[in-house]
PDB file of C-alpha atoms and ligand atoms in Angstrom:
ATOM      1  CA  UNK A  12     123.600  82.787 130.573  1.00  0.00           C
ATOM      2  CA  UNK A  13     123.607  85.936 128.068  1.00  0.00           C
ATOM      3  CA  UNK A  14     126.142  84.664 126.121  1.00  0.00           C
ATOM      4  CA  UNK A  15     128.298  81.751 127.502  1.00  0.00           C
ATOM      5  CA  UNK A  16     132.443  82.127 126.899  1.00  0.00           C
ATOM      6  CA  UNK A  17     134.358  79.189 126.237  1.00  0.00           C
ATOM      7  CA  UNK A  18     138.111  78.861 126.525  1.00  0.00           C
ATOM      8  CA  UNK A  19     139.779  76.193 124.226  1.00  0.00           C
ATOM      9  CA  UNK A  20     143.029  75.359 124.989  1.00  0.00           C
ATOM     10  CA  UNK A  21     143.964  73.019 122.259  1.00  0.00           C
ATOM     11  CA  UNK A  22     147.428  72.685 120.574  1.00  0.00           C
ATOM     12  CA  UNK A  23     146.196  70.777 117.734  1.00  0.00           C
ATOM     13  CA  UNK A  24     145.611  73.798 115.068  1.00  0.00           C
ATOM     14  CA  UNK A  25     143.101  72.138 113.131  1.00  0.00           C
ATOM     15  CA  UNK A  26     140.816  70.728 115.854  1.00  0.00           C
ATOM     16  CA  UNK A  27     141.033  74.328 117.299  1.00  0.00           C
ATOM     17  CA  UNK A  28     140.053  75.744 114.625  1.00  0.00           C
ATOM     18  CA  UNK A  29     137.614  73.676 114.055  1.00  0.00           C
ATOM     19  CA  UNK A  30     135.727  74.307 117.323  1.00  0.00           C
ATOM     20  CA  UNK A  31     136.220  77.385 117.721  1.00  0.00           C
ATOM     21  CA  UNK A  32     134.170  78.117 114.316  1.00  0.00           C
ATOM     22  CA  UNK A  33     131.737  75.992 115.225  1.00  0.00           C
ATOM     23  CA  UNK A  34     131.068  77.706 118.881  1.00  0.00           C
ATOM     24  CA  UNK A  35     131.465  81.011 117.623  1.00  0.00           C
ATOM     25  CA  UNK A  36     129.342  79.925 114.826  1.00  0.00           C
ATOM     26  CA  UNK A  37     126.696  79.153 117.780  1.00  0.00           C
ATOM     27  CA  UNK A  38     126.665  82.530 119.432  1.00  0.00           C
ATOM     28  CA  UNK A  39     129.505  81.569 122.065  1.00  0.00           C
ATOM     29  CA  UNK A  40     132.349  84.020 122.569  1.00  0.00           C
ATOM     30  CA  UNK A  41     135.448  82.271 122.157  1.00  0.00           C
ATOM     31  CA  UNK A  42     139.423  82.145 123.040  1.00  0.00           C
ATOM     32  CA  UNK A  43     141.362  79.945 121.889  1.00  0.00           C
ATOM     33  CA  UNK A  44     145.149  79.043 123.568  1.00  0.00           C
ATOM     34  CA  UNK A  45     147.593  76.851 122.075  1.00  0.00           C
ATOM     35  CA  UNK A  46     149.858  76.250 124.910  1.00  0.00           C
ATOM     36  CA  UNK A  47     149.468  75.090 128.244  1.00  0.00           C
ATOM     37  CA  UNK A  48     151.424  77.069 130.097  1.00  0.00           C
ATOM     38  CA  UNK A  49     149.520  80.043 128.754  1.00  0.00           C
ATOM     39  CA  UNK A  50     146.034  78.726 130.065  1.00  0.00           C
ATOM     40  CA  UNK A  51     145.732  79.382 133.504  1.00  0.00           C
ATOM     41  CA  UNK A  52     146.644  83.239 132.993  1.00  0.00           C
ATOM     42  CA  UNK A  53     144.375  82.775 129.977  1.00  0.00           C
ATOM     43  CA  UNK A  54     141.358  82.452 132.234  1.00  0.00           C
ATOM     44  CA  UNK A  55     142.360  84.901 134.695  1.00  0.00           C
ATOM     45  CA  UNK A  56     142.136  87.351 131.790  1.00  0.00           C
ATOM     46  CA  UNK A  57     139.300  85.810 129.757  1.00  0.00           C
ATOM     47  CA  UNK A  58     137.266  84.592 132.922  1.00  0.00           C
ATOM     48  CA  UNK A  59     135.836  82.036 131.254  1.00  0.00           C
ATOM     49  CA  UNK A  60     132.768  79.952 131.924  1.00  0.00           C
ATOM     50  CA  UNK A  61     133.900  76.813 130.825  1.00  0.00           C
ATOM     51  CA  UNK A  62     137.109  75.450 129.341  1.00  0.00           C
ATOM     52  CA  UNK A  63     137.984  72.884 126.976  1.00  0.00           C
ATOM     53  CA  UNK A  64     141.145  71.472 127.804  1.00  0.00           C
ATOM     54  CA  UNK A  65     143.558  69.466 125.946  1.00  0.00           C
ATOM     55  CA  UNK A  66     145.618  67.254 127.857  1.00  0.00           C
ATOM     56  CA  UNK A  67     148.925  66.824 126.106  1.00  0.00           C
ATOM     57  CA  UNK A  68     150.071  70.600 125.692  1.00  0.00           C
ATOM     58  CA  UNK A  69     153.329  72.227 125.141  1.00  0.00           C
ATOM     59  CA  UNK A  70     154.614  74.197 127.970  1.00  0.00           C
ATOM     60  CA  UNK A  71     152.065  72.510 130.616  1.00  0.00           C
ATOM     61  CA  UNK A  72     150.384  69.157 130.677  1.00  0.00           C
ATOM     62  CA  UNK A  73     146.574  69.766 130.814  1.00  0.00           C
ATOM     63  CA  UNK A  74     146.584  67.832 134.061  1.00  0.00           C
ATOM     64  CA  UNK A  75     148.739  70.237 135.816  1.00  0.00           C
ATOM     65  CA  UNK A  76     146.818  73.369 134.639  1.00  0.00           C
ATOM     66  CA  UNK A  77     143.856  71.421 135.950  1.00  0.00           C
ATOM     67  CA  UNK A  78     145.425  71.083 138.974  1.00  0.00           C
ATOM     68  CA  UNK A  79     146.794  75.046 139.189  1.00  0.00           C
ATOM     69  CA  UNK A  80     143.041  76.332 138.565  1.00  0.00           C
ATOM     70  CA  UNK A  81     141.467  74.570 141.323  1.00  0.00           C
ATOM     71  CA  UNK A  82     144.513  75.293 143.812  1.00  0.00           C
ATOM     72  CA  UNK A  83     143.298  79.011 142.803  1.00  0.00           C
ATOM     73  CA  UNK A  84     139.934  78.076 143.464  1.00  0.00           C
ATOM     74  CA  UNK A  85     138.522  78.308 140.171  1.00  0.00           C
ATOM     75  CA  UNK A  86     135.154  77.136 140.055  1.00  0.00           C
ATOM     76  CA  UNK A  87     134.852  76.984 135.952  1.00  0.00           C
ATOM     77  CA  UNK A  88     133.647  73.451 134.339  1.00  0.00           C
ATOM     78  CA  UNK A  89     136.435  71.959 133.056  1.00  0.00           C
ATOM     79  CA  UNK A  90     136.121  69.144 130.259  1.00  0.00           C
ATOM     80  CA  UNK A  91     139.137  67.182 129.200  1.00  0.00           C
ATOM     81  CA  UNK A  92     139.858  66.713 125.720  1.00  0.00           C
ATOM     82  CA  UNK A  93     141.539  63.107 126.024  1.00  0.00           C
ATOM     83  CA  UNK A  94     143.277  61.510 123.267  1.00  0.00           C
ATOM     84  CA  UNK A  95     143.126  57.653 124.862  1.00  0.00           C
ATOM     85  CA  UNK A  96     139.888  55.944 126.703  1.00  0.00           C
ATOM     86  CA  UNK A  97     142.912  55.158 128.947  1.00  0.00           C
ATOM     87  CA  UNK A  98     140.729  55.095 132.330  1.00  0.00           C
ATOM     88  CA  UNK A  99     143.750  55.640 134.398  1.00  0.00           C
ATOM     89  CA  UNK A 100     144.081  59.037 132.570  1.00  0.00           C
ATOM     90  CA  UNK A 101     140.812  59.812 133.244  1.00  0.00           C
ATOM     91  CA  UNK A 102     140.498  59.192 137.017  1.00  0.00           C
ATOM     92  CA  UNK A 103     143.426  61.122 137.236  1.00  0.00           C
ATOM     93  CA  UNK A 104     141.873  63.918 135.467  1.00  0.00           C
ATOM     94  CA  UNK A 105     138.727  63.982 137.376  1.00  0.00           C
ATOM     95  CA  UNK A 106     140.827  64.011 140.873  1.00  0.00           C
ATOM     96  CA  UNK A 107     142.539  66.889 139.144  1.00  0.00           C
ATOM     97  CA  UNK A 108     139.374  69.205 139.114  1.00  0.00           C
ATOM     98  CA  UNK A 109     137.762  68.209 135.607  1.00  0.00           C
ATOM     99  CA  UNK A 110     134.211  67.599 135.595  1.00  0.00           C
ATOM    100  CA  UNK A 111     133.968  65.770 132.535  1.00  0.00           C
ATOM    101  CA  UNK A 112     135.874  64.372 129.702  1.00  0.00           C
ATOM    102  CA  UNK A 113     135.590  63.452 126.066  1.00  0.00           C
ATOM    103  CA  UNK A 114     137.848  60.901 124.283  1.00  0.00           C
ATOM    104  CA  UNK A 115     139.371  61.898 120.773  1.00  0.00           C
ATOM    105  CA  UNK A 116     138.517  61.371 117.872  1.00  0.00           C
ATOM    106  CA  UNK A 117     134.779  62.925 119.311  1.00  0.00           C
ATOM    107  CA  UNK A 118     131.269  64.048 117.480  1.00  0.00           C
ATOM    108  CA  UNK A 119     130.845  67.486 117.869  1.00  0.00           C
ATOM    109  CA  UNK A 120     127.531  66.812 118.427  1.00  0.00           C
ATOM    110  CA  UNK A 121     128.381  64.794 122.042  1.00  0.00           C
ATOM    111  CA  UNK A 122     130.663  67.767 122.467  1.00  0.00           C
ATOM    112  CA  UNK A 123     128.112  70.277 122.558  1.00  0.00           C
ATOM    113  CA  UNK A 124     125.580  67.970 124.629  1.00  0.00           C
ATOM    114  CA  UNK A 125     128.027  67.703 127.635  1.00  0.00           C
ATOM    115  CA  UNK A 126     128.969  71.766 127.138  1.00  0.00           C
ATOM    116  CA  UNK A 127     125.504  71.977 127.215  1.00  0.00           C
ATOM    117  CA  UNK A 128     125.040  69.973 130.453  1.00  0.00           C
ATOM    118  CA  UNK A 129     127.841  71.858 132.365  1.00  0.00           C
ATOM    119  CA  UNK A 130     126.626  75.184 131.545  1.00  0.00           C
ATOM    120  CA  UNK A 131     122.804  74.188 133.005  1.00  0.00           C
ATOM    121  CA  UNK A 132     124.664  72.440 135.935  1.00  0.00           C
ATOM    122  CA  UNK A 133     126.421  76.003 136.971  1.00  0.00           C
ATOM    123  CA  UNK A 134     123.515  78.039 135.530  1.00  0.00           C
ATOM    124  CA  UNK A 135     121.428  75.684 138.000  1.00  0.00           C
ATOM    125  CA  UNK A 136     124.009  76.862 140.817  1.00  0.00           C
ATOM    126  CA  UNK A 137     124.482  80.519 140.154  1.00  0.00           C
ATOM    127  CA  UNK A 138     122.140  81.643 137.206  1.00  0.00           C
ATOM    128  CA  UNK A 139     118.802  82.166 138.789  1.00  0.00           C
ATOM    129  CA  UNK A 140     119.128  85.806 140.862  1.00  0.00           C
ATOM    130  CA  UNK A 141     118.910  85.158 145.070  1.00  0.00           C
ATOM    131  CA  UNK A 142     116.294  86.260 146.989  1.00  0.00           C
ATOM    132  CA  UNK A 143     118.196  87.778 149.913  1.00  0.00           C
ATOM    133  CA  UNK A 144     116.228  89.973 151.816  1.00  0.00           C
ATOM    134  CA  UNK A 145     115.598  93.196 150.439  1.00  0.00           C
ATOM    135  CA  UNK A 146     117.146  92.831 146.802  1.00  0.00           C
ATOM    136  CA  UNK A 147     117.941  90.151 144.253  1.00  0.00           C
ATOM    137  CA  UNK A 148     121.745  89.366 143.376  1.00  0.00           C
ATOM    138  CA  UNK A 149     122.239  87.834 139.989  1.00  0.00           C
ATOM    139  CA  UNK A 150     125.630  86.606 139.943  1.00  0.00           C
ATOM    140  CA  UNK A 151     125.350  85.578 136.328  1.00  0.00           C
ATOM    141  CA  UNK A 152     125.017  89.436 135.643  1.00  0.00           C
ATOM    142  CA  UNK A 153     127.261  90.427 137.845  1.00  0.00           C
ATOM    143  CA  UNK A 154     124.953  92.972 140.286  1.00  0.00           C
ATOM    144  CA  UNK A 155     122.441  93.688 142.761  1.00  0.00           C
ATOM    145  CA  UNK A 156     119.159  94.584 142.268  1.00  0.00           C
ATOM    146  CA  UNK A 157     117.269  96.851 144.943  1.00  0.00           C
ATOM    147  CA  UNK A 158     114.132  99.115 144.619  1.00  0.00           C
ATOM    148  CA  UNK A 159     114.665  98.455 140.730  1.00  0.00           C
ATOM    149  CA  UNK A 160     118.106  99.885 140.438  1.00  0.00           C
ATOM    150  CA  UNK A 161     121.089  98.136 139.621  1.00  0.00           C
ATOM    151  CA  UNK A 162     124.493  98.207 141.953  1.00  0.00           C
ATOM    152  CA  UNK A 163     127.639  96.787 140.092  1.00  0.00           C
ATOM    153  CA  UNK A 164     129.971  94.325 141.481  1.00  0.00           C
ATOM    154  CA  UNK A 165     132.851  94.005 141.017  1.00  0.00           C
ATOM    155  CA  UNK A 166     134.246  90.435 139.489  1.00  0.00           C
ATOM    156  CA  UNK A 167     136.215  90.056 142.742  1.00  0.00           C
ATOM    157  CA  UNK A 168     132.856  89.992 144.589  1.00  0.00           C
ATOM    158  CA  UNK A 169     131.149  87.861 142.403  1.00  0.00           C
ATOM    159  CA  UNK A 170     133.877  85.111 143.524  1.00  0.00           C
ATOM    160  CA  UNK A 171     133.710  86.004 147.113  1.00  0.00           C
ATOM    161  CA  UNK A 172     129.793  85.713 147.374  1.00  0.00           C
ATOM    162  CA  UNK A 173     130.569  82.409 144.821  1.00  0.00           C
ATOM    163  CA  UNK A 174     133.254  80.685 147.361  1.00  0.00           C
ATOM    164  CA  UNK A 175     131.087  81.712 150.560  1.00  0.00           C
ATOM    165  CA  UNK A 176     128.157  80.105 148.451  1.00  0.00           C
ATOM    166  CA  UNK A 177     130.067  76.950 147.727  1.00  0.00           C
ATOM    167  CA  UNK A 178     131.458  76.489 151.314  1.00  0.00           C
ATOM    168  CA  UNK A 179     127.788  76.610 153.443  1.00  0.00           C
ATOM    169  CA  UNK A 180     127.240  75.711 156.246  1.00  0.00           C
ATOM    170  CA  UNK A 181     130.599  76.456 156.753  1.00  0.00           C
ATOM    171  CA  UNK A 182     132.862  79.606 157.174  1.00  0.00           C
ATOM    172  CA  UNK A 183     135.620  80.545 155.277  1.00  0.00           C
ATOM    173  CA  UNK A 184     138.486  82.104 157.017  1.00  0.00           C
ATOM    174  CA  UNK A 185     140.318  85.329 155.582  1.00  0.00           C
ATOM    175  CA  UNK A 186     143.545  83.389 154.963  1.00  0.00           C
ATOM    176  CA  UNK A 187     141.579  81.127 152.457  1.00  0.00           C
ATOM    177  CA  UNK A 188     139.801  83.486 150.822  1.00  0.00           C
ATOM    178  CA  UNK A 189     143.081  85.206 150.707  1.00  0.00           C
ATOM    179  CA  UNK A 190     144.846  82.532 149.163  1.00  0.00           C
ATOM    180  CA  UNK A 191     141.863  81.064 146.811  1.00  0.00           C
ATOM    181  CA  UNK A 192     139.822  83.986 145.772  1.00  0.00           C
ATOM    182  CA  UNK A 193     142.292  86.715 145.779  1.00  0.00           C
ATOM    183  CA  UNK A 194     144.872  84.473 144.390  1.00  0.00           C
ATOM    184  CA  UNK A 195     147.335  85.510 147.006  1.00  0.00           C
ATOM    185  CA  UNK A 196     150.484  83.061 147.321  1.00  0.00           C
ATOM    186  CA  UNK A 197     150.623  83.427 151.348  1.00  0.00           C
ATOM    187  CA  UNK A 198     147.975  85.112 153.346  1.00  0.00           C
ATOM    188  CA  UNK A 199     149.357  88.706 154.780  1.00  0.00           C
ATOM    189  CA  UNK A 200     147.107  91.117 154.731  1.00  0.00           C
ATOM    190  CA  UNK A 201     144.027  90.218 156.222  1.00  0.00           C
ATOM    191  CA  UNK A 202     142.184  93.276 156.745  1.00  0.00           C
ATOM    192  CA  UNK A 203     142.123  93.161 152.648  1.00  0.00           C
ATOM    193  CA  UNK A 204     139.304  90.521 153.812  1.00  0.00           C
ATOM    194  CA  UNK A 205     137.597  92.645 155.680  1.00  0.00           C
ATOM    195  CA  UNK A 206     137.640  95.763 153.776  1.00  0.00           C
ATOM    196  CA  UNK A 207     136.110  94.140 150.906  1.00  0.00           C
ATOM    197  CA  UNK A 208     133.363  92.399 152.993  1.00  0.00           C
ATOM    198  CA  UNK A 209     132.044  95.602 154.203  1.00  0.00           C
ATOM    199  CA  UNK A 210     131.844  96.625 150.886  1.00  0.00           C
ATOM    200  CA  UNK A 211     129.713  94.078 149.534  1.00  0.00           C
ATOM    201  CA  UNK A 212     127.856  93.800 152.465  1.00  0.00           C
ATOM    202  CA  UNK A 213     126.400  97.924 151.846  1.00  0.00           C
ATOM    203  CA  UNK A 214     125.812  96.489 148.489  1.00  0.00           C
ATOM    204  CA  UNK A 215     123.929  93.081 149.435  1.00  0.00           C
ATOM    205  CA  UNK A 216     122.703  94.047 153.014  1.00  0.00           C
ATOM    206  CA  UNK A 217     119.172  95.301 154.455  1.00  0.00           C
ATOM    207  CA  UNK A 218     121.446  97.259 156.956  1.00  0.00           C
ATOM    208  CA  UNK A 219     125.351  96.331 156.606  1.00  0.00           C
ATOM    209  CA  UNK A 220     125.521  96.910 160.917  1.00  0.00           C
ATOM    210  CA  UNK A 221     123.778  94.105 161.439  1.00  0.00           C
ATOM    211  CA  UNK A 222     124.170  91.841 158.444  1.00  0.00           C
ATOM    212  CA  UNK A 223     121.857  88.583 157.984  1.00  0.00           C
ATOM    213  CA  UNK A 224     123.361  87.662 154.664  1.00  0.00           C
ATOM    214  CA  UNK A 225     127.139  87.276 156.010  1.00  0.00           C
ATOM    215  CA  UNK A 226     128.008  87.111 159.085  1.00  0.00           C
ATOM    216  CA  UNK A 227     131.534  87.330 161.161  1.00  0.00           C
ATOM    217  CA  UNK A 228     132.141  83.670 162.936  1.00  0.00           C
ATOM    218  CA  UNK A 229     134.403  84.373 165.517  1.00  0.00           C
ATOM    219  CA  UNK A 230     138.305  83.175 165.088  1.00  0.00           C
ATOM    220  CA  UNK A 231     136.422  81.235 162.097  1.00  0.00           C
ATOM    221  CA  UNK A 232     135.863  84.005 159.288  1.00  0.00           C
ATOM    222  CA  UNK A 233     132.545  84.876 157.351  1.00  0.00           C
ATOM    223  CA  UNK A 234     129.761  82.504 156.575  1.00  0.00           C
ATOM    224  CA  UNK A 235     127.045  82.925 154.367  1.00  0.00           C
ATOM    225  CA  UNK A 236     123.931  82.411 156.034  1.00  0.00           C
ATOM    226  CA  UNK A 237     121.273  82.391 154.009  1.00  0.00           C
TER     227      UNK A 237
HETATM  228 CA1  LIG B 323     147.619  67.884 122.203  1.00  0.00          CA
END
């Protein structure tokens, strides 16, 4: 990952100030939010890829925004800055979406290992560039690579080919990629689906008429199939 970003979300001034010198300080780009409530538009603007998250927040208890992110289908690691080794807390946390924790007061040095860990673990997932046939797509980078140029995509279809990726063997339909990667409260407009599909498919595609990467399951939706 070029350069990693990191969202803290942290009301605590000191402690955020503290890490965010010491990320910044290690070539990460950095935002910091104070508030809970603030955090899940925070990485909707920020697009993060990983968050530090407090759990008792003004505005939003970090369990909730937890809870919010994932319901948007945000993929991002989540650690949870815990102030107790209360292990209720923290099974409640993990069924909330968080992928790890850390229990106050921490080293910095554990902090970093487990960053660290989650940012190989999705790097692992979605760093290397796919072999599809005909061009490379690096999602990390955000484009497709064919006869040595370089197509853009666009961030939306970085989370579409990211959401089809997560859910094979299965297919996705349009009202759930409507709702979790569009971000739409109810599913009207499906042909929004479809439009963008054919879109990335003359990006990602050999020949987008008859596309191998992802295909159209009848009354089902798209699956990737590679
Ligand atoms: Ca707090």
């Amino acid at each position: 990952m070029a350069q990693a970003r990191i969202l803290i979300v942290e009301d605590e001034e000191s402690l955020r100030i503290g890490l965010n010198e010491t990320f910044a300080g290690e070539g990460f780009a950095v935002q910091i939010c104070p508030r809970g409530d603030a955090a899940v538009a925070a990485v909707g603007a920020f697009k993060p890829d990983l968050m530090l998250l407090d759990l008792m927040l003004p505005g939003m208890h970090g369990m909730e925004v937890c809870k919010h992110l994932r319901a948007q289908g945000a993929t991002l690691p989540i650690i949870m800055l815990t102030a107790l080794a209360d292990e209720k807390q923290i099974v409640e946390g993990l069924k909330a979406g968080a992928d790890d924790y850390i229990t106050k007061p921490f080293r910095l040095a554990e902090l970093h290992a487990r960053v660290a860990a989650q940012l190989r673990r999705v790097q692992a997932a979605f760093g290397a560039p796919l072999e599809l046939p005909g061009c490379k797509l690096d999602l990390t980078r955000g484009e497709v690579l064919r006869d040595g140029k370089a197509v853009a995509l666009t961030q939306l279809e970085v989370e579409l080919v990211k959401y089809l990726l997560k859910a094979k063997p299965n297919a996705v339909s349009r009202d759930e990629l409507l709702t979790k990667v569009w971000g739409y409260k109810e599913a009207v407009a499906t042909r929004t689906v479809d439009m963008a599909i054919a879109k990335l498919r003359a990006k990602i595609e050999q020949d987008k008429e008859k596309p191998r990467v992802i295909a159209t399951v009848r009354d089902a939706g798209y699956r990737w199939e590679l």
